[in-house]
């Protein structure tokens, strides 16, 4: 039986459409703990170079985290995750949405979360405080698209003592893709 061109095209479309429709990232099991900062935002320094900007920007309501293997030599900076804890009687089914702003290690953990992010794992205030008593909890996580408001933001590092050195830190990019390269060019303004 030979298929007409119209049927062949339809079959090709169906074959190509299934993978696009089935894109769903599975959750990865791990563990998470939290920073012990009093203000709930996490550390003011970090391996991503965001510094105070990571705290002052109030990304995801202060729900930030240091990540271990997910840091990937800095390529993981600014990536967003959905993290759900696995203590059924205490955990919210949606968990916490957070952004990676630092490299951090705990007791066999992938996430060292800000207290605000960690408390978001619980169903309510009581269960969140109970989770905090655990210190480290079993979780599952998946990468999700970042949804920042506004434009791409960047910060020029002003701490360099070398006048020929220019450091730029990209603070946020919407979506799920990593920033792997940046192109800069100089614009000359001529006055007539």
N, CA and C of each residue as an Amber inpcrd file, in Angstrom:
protein
   576
   0.8550000  -1.1750000   0.0000000   0.0000000   0.0000000   0.0000000
   0.8900000   1.2240000   0.0000000   0.6940000   2.0900000  -0.9530000
   1.5040000   3.2970000  -1.0580000   0.6970000   4.4830000  -0.5450000
   1.3570000   5.3210000   0.2770000   0.6910000   6.4980000   0.8220000
   0.8800000   7.6830000  -0.1060000  -0.1540000   8.4870000  -0.2280000
  -0.0520000   9.6990000  -1.0370000   0.8530000  10.7090000  -0.3290000
   1.2810000  11.7300000  -1.0490000   2.1440000  12.7650000  -0.4690000
   1.4830000  13.4110000   0.7410000   0.1780000  13.6660000   0.6610000
  -0.5620000  14.2950000   1.7590000  -0.5120000  13.4020000   2.9980000
  -0.6760000  12.0990000   2.8340000  -0.6340000  11.1770000   3.9670000
   0.7850000  11.0420000   4.5160000   1.7780000  11.0410000   3.6110000
   3.1750000  10.9740000   4.0550000   3.5360000  12.2060000   4.8780000
   3.0920000  13.3840000   4.4060000   3.3710000  14.6260000   5.1340000
   2.6930000  14.5930000   6.4980000   1.4680000  14.1020000   6.5310000
   0.7620000  14.0060000   7.8160000   1.4700000  13.0690000   8.7760000
   1.9740000  11.9420000   8.2800000   2.7000000  10.9880000   9.1170000
   3.9880000  11.5910000   9.6560000   4.7130000  12.3160000   8.8120000
   5.9460000  12.9820000   9.2520000   5.6340000  14.0080000  10.3400000
   4.5660000  14.7760000  10.1710000   4.1790000  15.7740000  11.1740000
   3.8590000  15.1120000  12.5110000   3.1410000  13.9970000  12.4740000
   2.8050000  13.2800000  13.7040000   4.0690000  12.7580000  14.3790000
   4.9890000  12.1960000  13.6110000   6.2290000  11.6630000  14.1740000
   7.0520000  12.7810000  14.8200000   7.0880000  13.9520000  14.1830000
   7.8450000  15.0750000  14.7350000   7.1320000  15.7590000  15.8870000
   5.8100000  15.6870000  15.9090000   5.0310000  16.3580000  16.9340000
   5.0640000  15.6200000  18.2690000   5.1020000  14.2930000  18.2570000
   5.0820000  13.5360000  19.5070000   6.2130000  13.9080000  20.4630000
   7.4720000  13.9730000  20.0060000   8.5170000  14.3690000  20.9460000
   8.3140000  15.7670000  21.5090000   7.8050000  16.6840000  20.7040000
   7.5700000  18.0480000  21.1840000   6.4820000  18.0670000  22.2470000
   5.4370000  17.2580000  22.0550000   4.3550000  17.2130000  23.0330000
   4.7600000  16.4810000  24.3040000   5.6910000  15.5760000  24.2000000
   6.0640000  14.7400000  25.3340000   7.2340000  15.2970000  26.1300000
   7.6550000  16.5490000  25.8340000   8.7610000  17.1050000  26.6010000
   8.2870000  17.3340000  28.0200000   8.7050000  16.4900000  28.8950000
   8.4130000  16.6820000  30.2990000   9.6050000  16.1310000  31.0710000
  10.2200000  17.0020000  31.7870000  11.4020000  16.6030000  32.5320000
  10.9750000  15.8520000  33.7850000  11.6120000  14.7620000  34.0270000
  11.3360000  13.9860000  35.2300000  11.9940000  14.6540000  36.4370000
  11.4480000  14.3900000  37.5920000  12.0570000  14.8900000  38.8260000
  13.2650000  14.0300000  39.1810000  14.2570000  14.6520000  39.7810000
  15.4510000  13.9730000  40.2580000  15.4170000  13.9830000  41.7770000
  15.6560000  12.8580000  42.3840000  15.6520000  12.7750000  43.8540000
  17.0030000  13.2220000  44.4020000  16.9580000  13.9230000  45.5310000
  18.1710000  14.4290000  46.1710000  17.8420000  14.7930000  47.6100000
  18.6330000  15.7060000  48.1430000  18.4220000  16.2170000  49.5030000
  18.6590000  17.7180000  49.4980000  18.0690000  18.4130000  50.4670000
  18.2470000  19.8630000  50.5750000  18.3810000  20.2600000  52.0300000
  19.1250000  21.3110000  52.2530000  19.2450000  21.9280000  53.5710000
  19.0990000  23.4290000  53.3770000  19.4030000  24.2300000  54.4090000
  19.2100000  25.6690000  54.2840000  20.3510000  26.4390000  54.9350000
  20.5480000  27.6710000  54.4110000  21.5010000  28.6100000  55.0240000
  20.9390000  29.0390000  56.3730000  21.8010000  29.3830000  57.2680000
  21.3240000  29.8520000  58.5770000  21.4740000  31.3700000  58.6850000
  20.9040000  32.1100000  57.7280000  20.9590000  33.5710000  57.7820000
  19.7260000  34.1010000  58.4900000  19.9070000  35.1440000  59.2550000
  18.8010000  35.6730000  60.0530000  17.7410000  36.3770000  59.2060000
  18.1470000  36.9830000  58.0850000  17.1630000  37.7140000  57.2820000
  16.4030000  36.8160000  56.3020000  16.8170000  35.5730000  56.1530000
  16.0940000  34.6270000  55.3060000  16.4530000  34.6440000  53.8420000
  17.4120000  35.4840000  53.4250000  17.7230000  35.6120000  52.0070000
  18.8740000  34.7460000  51.5290000  19.6920000  34.2140000  52.3730000
  20.8760000  33.5000000  51.9230000  22.1110000  34.3580000  52.1140000
  23.2070000  33.9730000  51.5260000  24.4710000  34.6830000  51.7470000
  24.6020000  35.9000000  50.8380000  25.2740000  36.9610000  51.3250000
  25.4710000  38.1480000  50.4910000  26.6220000  37.9880000  49.4950000
  27.3710000  36.9250000  49.6040000  28.4420000  36.6520000  48.6460000
  28.1040000  35.3490000  47.9560000  28.8610000  34.9770000  46.9970000
  28.5690000  33.7040000  46.3640000  29.3880000  33.4920000  45.1210000
  29.4770000  32.2440000  44.7190000  30.3010000  31.8490000  43.5850000
  29.7680000  32.3790000  42.2610000  28.5160000  32.7820000  42.2030000
  27.9580000  33.3020000  40.9490000  28.3200000  34.7670000  40.7230000
  28.8170000  35.4430000  41.7400000  29.2100000  36.8290000  41.5810000
  28.0620000  37.8200000  41.6800000  26.8680000  37.3600000  42.0830000
  25.7250000  38.2590000  42.1780000  25.8520000  39.1970000  43.3670000
  26.5050000  38.7390000  44.4360000  26.6790000  39.5590000  45.6280000
  25.3580000  40.0270000  46.1980000  25.3200000  41.2580000  46.6300000
  24.1040000  41.8260000  47.2190000  22.9710000  41.9270000  46.1990000
  23.3110000  41.9430000  44.9090000  22.2530000  42.0210000  43.9100000
  21.3330000  40.8100000  43.9870000  21.8840000  39.6530000  44.2980000
  21.0680000  38.4550000  44.4340000  20.0850000  38.5500000  45.5770000
  20.4240000  39.3330000  46.5730000  19.5370000  39.5120000  47.7230000
  18.5970000  40.6970000  47.5070000  19.1270000  41.7990000  47.0120000
  18.3210000  43.0140000  46.8660000  17.2870000  42.9080000  45.7550000
  17.5760000  42.1090000  44.7360000  16.6280000  41.9650000  43.6320000
  15.3830000  41.2090000  44.0910000  15.4800000  40.5410000  45.2310000
  14.3640000  39.7880000  45.7990000  13.8080000  38.7830000  44.7860000
  14.7150000  38.0800000  44.1020000  14.3230000  37.0840000  43.1190000
  13.4430000  36.0270000  43.7460000  12.3630000  35.7610000  43.1330000
  11.4400000  34.7250000  43.5900000  11.1180000  34.8870000  45.0750000
  10.9450000  36.1200000  45.5090000  10.5950000  36.3810000  46.9050000
  11.6890000  35.9800000  47.8700000  12.9400000  36.0880000  47.4400000
  14.0630000  35.7140000  48.3050000  14.3280000  34.2250000  48.3290000
  13.6830000  33.4830000  47.4340000  13.8870000  32.0370000  47.3920000
  15.0620000  31.7380000  46.4560000  16.2320000  31.7080000  47.0530000
  17.4710000  31.4620000  46.3200000  18.1560000  30.2550000  46.9340000
  19.1470000  29.7160000  46.2200000  19.8410000  28.5360000  46.7370000
  21.2510000  28.4680000  46.1860000  22.1010000  27.8570000  46.9860000
  23.4060000  27.4400000  46.5120000  23.2490000  26.0110000  46.0270000
  23.8620000  25.6990000  44.9170000  23.7400000  24.3580000  44.3570000
  25.1160000  23.7250000  44.2630000  25.1700000  22.4100000  44.3220000
  26.4700000  21.7220000  44.2630000  26.7760000  21.3450000  42.8250000
  26.4480000  20.1440000  42.4050000  26.7550000  19.6930000  41.0540000
  26.0330000  20.4860000  39.9770000  24.8940000  21.0760000  40.3060000
  24.1220000  21.8640000  39.3460000  24.7920000  23.1980000  39.0270000
  25.7870000  23.5780000  39.8000000  26.4940000  24.8400000  39.5880000
  27.2630000  24.8150000  38.2750000  27.8310000  23.6800000  37.9180000
  28.5080000  23.4350000  36.6450000  29.5040000  24.5380000  36.2690000
  30.4440000  24.7970000  37.1450000  31.4800000  25.8130000  36.9080000
  30.8960000  27.1740000  36.5560000  29.7610000  27.5050000  37.1120000
  29.1380000  28.8040000  36.9050000  28.0500000  28.8220000  35.8510000
  27.9660000  27.8160000  34.9880000  26.9190000  27.7860000  33.9580000
  25.5360000  27.6460000  34.5890000  25.4610000  27.1270000  35.8050000
  24.1830000  26.9570000  36.4920000  23.7110000  28.1940000  37.2300000
  24.5020000  29.2530000  37.2250000  24.1030000  30.4890000  37.9030000
  22.8740000  31.0870000  37.2300000  21.8740000  31.4180000  38.0440000
  20.6580000  32.0290000  37.5190000  19.6320000  31.0420000  36.9970000
  19.9050000  29.7420000  37.0780000  18.9200000  28.7560000  36.6270000
  17.8340000  28.5900000  37.6860000  16.6540000  28.1960000  37.2540000
  15.4990000  28.1030000  38.1500000  15.0580000  26.6500000  38.2980000
  14.5680000  26.3340000  39.4850000  14.1650000  24.9670000  39.8080000
  12.8650000  24.9560000  40.5900000  12.1260000  23.8730000  40.4370000
  11.0200000  23.5580000  41.3170000  11.5270000  22.4490000  42.2250000
  11.4490000  22.6800000  43.5260000  11.9340000  21.7160000  44.5180000
  10.7610000  21.3280000  45.4060000  10.5300000  20.0280000  45.5370000
   9.4540000  19.5230000  46.3930000  10.0520000  18.5670000  47.4120000
   9.6750000  18.7170000  48.6740000  10.2050000  17.8030000  49.6830000
   9.3550000  16.5350000  49.7150000   9.9430000  15.4810000  50.2830000
   9.3280000  14.1570000  50.2550000   8.9560000  13.6680000  51.6530000
   8.4260000  14.5670000  52.4650000   7.8790000  14.2010000  53.7700000
   6.3760000  14.4580000  53.6550000   5.6150000  13.4440000  53.2370000
   4.2180000  13.6620000  52.8270000   3.3530000  14.4190000  53.8330000
   3.5180000  14.1500000  55.0990000   2.6390000  14.7900000  56.0800000
   2.9670000  16.2700000  56.3090000   4.1200000  16.7430000  55.8250000
   4.5210000  18.1300000  56.0490000   4.6600000  18.9620000  54.7780000
   4.8270000  18.3230000  53.6330000   5.2380000  19.0330000  52.4180000
   4.0780000  19.4970000  51.5560000   4.2420000  20.6800000  50.9890000
   3.3220000  21.2200000  50.0030000   3.5730000  20.5100000  48.6740000
   2.5230000  20.1930000  47.9290000   2.6990000  19.4410000  46.6870000
   3.4090000  20.2530000  45.6000000   3.3040000  21.5790000  45.6410000
   3.9820000  22.4140000  44.6480000   5.4260000  22.7220000  45.0230000
   5.7430000  22.6840000  46.2920000   7.1030000  22.9630000  46.7370000
   7.4850000  24.4100000  46.5580000   8.7610000  24.6270000  46.3090000
   9.3040000  25.9790000  46.1730000   9.9080000  26.1490000  44.7940000
   9.6960000  27.3170000  44.2080000  10.3820000  27.7110000  42.9820000
  11.5100000  28.6330000  43.4130000  12.7240000  28.3520000  42.9370000
  13.8730000  29.1230000  43.3860000  14.8810000  29.3120000  42.2690000
  15.8440000  30.1900000  42.5210000  16.8880000  30.4810000  41.5410000
  18.2520000  30.1890000  42.1780000  19.1600000  29.5930000  41.4130000
  20.5110000  29.2680000  41.8920000  21.3780000  30.5260000  41.8180000
  21.9040000  30.9460000  42.9590000  22.7280000  32.1530000  43.0170000
  24.1070000  31.9030000  43.6160000  24.3930000  30.6630000  43.9880000
  25.6470000  30.3750000  44.6790000  25.9980000  28.9030000  44.4890000
  27.2190000  28.5670000  44.8140000  27.6380000  27.1740000  44.8770000
  27.6110000  26.7900000  46.3430000  26.9720000  25.6910000  46.6850000
  26.8690000  25.3110000  48.0810000  26.8300000  23.8120000  48.2580000
  27.3800000  23.3600000  49.3700000  27.4230000  21.9300000  49.6780000
  26.8660000  21.7030000  51.0670000  26.1010000  20.6360000  51.2120000
  25.6000000  20.2220000  52.5130000  25.8380000  18.7320000  52.6610000
  25.0430000  18.0960000  53.5020000  25.1530000  16.6680000  53.7680000
  24.5270000  15.8870000  52.6090000  25.3340000  15.5690000  51.5620000
  24.8660000  14.8650000  50.3670000  23.6650000  15.5750000  49.7380000
  23.7630000  16.8870000  49.6130000  22.6550000  17.6810000  49.0830000
  22.9970000  18.2660000  47.7200000  21.9620000  18.5740000  46.9570000
  22.1180000  19.3520000  45.7340000  21.7540000  20.8090000  45.9720000
  20.9910000  21.1060000  47.0250000  20.5210000  22.4630000  47.2960000
  20.8170000  22.8780000  48.7290000  21.4090000  24.0590000  48.8830000
  21.4930000  24.7390000  50.1770000  20.6360000  25.9820000  49.9870000
  19.4270000  25.9310000  50.5100000  18.4000000  26.9260000  50.2070000
  18.4100000  28.0720000  51.2110000  17.9200000  29.2210000  50.7610000
  17.6870000  30.3130000  51.7030000  16.5760000  29.8550000  52.6360000
  16.5330000  30.3870000  53.8630000  15.4460000  29.9980000  54.7640000
  14.0590000  30.2490000  54.1630000  13.9170000  31.3250000  53.3850000
  12.6210000  31.6030000  52.7540000  12.2270000  30.5010000  51.7830000
  13.1790000  30.0150000  51.0130000  12.8840000  28.9350000  50.0650000
  12.5810000  27.6420000  50.8110000  13.3670000  27.3350000  51.8250000
  13.1840000  26.0950000  52.5740000  11.8150000  26.0660000  53.2570000
  11.4090000  27.2070000  53.8380000  10.1150000  27.2530000  54.5180000
   8.9550000  27.1200000  53.5350000   9.1760000  27.4720000  52.2820000
   8.1330000  27.3580000  51.2560000   7.8270000  25.8910000  50.9200000
   8.7110000  24.9720000  51.3090000   8.4780000  23.5520000  51.0610000
   7.3010000  23.0150000  51.8750000   7.0250000  23.6150000  53.0360000
   5.9810000  23.1170000  53.9220000   4.5810000  23.5380000  53.5040000
   3.5910000  22.8030000  54.0170000   2.1810000  23.0840000  53.7120000
   1.6980000  24.3750000  54.3440000   2.1780000  24.6440000  55.5350000
   1.7620000  25.8360000  56.2720000   2.8960000  26.2240000  57.2240000
   2.6690000  27.2380000  58.0270000   3.7200000  27.7230000  58.9180000
   4.1810000  26.6450000  59.8990000   3.2300000  25.8920000  60.4510000
   3.5920000  24.8310000  61.3980000   4.4540000  23.7610000  60.7240000
   4.0030000  23.2650000  59.5670000   4.7680000  22.1980000  58.9030000
   6.1260000  22.7110000  58.4190000   6.2050000  23.9730000  58.0230000
   7.4920000  24.5500000  57.6160000   8.4750000  24.5600000  58.7750000
   8.0130000  24.9160000  59.9460000   8.8800000  24.9220000  61.1310000
   9.2960000  23.5010000  61.5080000   8.4030000  22.5400000  61.3240000
   8.7530000  21.1400000  61.5830000   9.8290000  20.6600000  60.6030000
   9.6970000  21.0460000  59.3350000  10.7120000  20.6830000  58.3430000
  12.0740000  21.2610000  58.7160000  12.0580000  22.4670000  59.2420000
  13.3080000  23.1290000  59.6260000  14.0440000  22.3210000  60.7030000
  13.2910000  21.6470000  61.5610000  13.8960000  20.8230000  62.6080000
  14.6590000  19.6380000  62.0260000  14.2370000  19.1680000  60.8580000
  14.9470000  18.0750000  60.1910000  16.3580000  18.5140000  59.7940000
  16.5030000  19.7830000  59.4190000  17.8020000  20.2900000  58.9670000
  18.0740000  19.9540000  57.5170000  18.0170000  18.6990000  57.1720000
  18.1940000  18.2300000  55.7950000  17.0340000  17.3040000  55.4780000
  16.3960000  17.5320000  54.3240000  15.2380000  16.7150000  53.9540000
  15.4400000  16.1060000  52.5680000  14.7640000  14.9800000  52.3530000
  14.7470000  14.3690000  51.0270000  13.8330000  15.2020000  50.1390000
  14.2780000  15.4180000  48.8980000  13.5280000  16.2390000  47.9530000
  13.5220000  15.5790000  46.5760000  12.7390000  16.1550000  45.7000000
  12.8410000  15.9040000  44.2780000  12.7980000  17.2690000  43.6100000
  13.5180000  17.3920000  42.4940000  13.5900000  18.6900000  41.8280000
  13.6190000  18.5120000  40.3240000  13.2570000  19.5830000  39.6390000
  13.4210000  19.6430000  38.1920000  13.6750000  21.1000000  37.8080000
  14.3780000  21.2590000  36.7120000  14.6460000  22.6010000  36.2120000
  13.3930000  23.1190000  35.5220000  13.0910000  24.3820000  35.7590000
  11.9200000  25.0240000  35.1720000  12.3510000  26.3410000  34.5200000
  11.5470000  26.8740000  33.6090000  11.8890000  28.1640000  33.0120000
  11.8730000  29.2720000  34.0640000  12.8230000  30.1780000  33.9720000
  12.8290000  31.3540000  34.8500000  11.7990000  32.3430000  34.3430000
  11.1230000  32.9910000  35.2650000  10.1160000  33.9930000  34.9070000
  10.3830000  35.2750000  35.6710000  11.4190000  35.9690000  35.2690000
  11.7520000  37.2550000  35.8750000  10.8850000  38.3340000  35.2500000
  10.6060000  39.3640000  36.0130000   9.8980000  40.5050000  35.4450000
  10.9230000  41.5020000  34.9340000  10.5830000  42.1690000  33.8660000
  11.4890000  43.1750000  33.3170000  12.4450000  42.5880000  32.3000000
  13.4840000  43.3400000  32.0060000  14.4680000  42.9790000  30.9870000
  15.6200000  42.1980000  31.5880000  16.5070000  41.7480000  30.7140000
  17.7490000  41.1230000  31.1590000  18.5420000  42.1850000  31.9220000
  18.9930000  41.8370000  33.0900000  19.7750000  42.7750000  33.8950000
  21.2000000  42.2870000  33.9870000  22.1230000  43.2270000  33.9970000
  23.5130000  42.8830000  34.2070000  24.1420000  43.9250000  35.1130000
  25.2400000  43.5650000  35.7020000  25.9540000  44.4260000  36.6430000
  27.4190000  44.4680000  36.2300000  27.9740000  45.6570000  36.1340000
  29.3930000  45.8050000  35.8400000  30.1460000  45.7990000  37.1570000
  31.0730000  44.8570000  37.2990000  31.8580000  44.7480000  38.5330000
  32.8200000  45.9220000  38.6000000  32.7750000  46.6540000  39.6870000
  33.5920000  47.8550000  39.8270000  34.7810000  47.6460000  40.7530000
  35.0220000  46.4280000  41.1750000  36.0550000  46.1850000  42.1780000
  37.4210000  45.8700000  41.5990000  37.5350000  45.8460000  40.2960000
  38.8040000  45.4960000  39.6790000  39.8280000  46.6070000  39.8570000
  41.0750000  46.2230000  40.1590000  42.1560000  47.2080000  40.2680000
  42.9290000  47.3230000  38.9660000  42.6340000  46.4730000  38.0060000
  43.2990000  46.5010000  36.7120000  42.4740000  47.3610000  35.7600000
  43.0160000  48.4790000  35.2490000  42.2220000  49.3530000  34.3770000
  41.8740000  48.7130000  33.0260000  42.5640000  47.6620000  32.6320000
  42.2630000  46.9860000  31.3780000  41.3080000  45.8230000  31.5440000
  40.7250000  45.6730000  32.7230000  39.8570000  44.5330000  33.0260000
  38.4130000  45.0150000  33.0940000  37.5290000  44.2960000  32.4480000
  36.1080000  44.6300000  32.4330000  35.3310000  43.3800000  32.8080000
  34.6410000  43.4060000  33.9190000  33.8760000  42.2430000  34.3670000
  32.3980000  42.5800000  34.3660000  31.6360000  41.6940000  33.8030000
  30.2010000  41.8780000  33.6630000  29.5110000  40.6390000  34.2030000
  28.5160000  40.8190000  35.0660000  27.7570000  39.6980000  35.6130000
  26.3280000  39.8030000  35.1020000  25.8600000  38.7710000  34.4020000
  24.4750000  38.7310000  33.9270000  23.6290000  38.2520000  35.0910000
  22.6370000  39.0530000  35.4600000  21.8410000  38.7370000  36.6420000
  20.6160000  37.8920000  36.3460000  19.9260000  38.1330000  35.2590000
  18.7530000  37.3110000  34.9940000  18.4350000  37.2390000  33.5160000
  18.0130000  36.0610000  33.1060000  17.5810000  35.8090000  31.7370000
  16.3590000  34.9010000  31.8340000  15.2720000  35.3100000  31.2110000
  14.0640000  34.4890000  31.2340000  14.2390000  33.2300000  30.4010000
  13.5000000  32.2040000  30.7510000  13.5110000  30.9630000  29.9910000
  14.2580000  29.8530000  30.6920000  14.5730000  28.8040000  29.9370000
  15.1800000  27.6130000  30.5260000  16.5770000  27.3550000  29.9750000
  17.0930000  28.2460000  29.1520000  18.3780000  28.0180000  28.5060000
  19.5300000  28.6220000  29.3070000  20.6990000  27.9860000  29.1940000
  21.9080000  28.5050000  29.8280000  22.5110000  29.6020000  28.9640000
  23.1450000  30.5720000  29.6110000  23.9130000  31.5760000  28.8870000
  25.3030000  30.9850000  28.7030000  25.6720000  30.7130000  27.4680000
  26.9680000  30.0920000  27.2000000  27.9400000  31.0380000  26.5160000
  27.4400000  32.1450000  25.9990000  28.3150000  33.1190000  25.3460000
  27.6350000  34.4820000  25.3640000  28.4430000  35.5050000  25.3590000
  27.9470000  36.8800000  25.3340000  28.7930000  37.6460000  24.3320000
  28.1560000  38.4400000  23.5150000  28.8820000  39.2930000  22.5830000
  28.7200000  40.7380000  23.0230000  29.8210000  41.4630000  23.0740000
  29.8120000  42.8820000  23.4080000  30.3770000  43.6550000  22.2340000
  29.8720000  44.8180000  22.0390000  30.4440000  45.6820000  21.0200000
  30.3590000  47.1170000  21.5180000  31.2410000  47.9290000  21.0250000
  31.3040000  49.3180000  21.4380000  30.5620000  50.1730000  20.4110000
  29.7390000  51.0490000  20.9070000  28.9990000  51.9490000  20.0410000
  29.6670000  53.3120000  20.1330000  30.0110000  53.8600000  18.9930000
  30.6060000  55.1780000  18.9370000  29.5180000  56.1940000  18.6010000
  29.4310000  57.1950000  19.3910000  28.4760000  58.2660000  19.1450000
  29.2350000  59.4640000  18.6100000  28.8700000  59.9060000  17.4670000
  29.5220000  61.0550000  16.8640000  28.6110000  62.2620000  16.9770000
  29.1560000  63.3310000  17.4250000  28.4080000  64.5800000  17.5060000
  28.7520000  65.4390000  16.2970000  27.7540000  65.9470000  15.6580000
  27.9770000  66.7920000  14.4800000  28.0040000  68.2460000  14.8590000
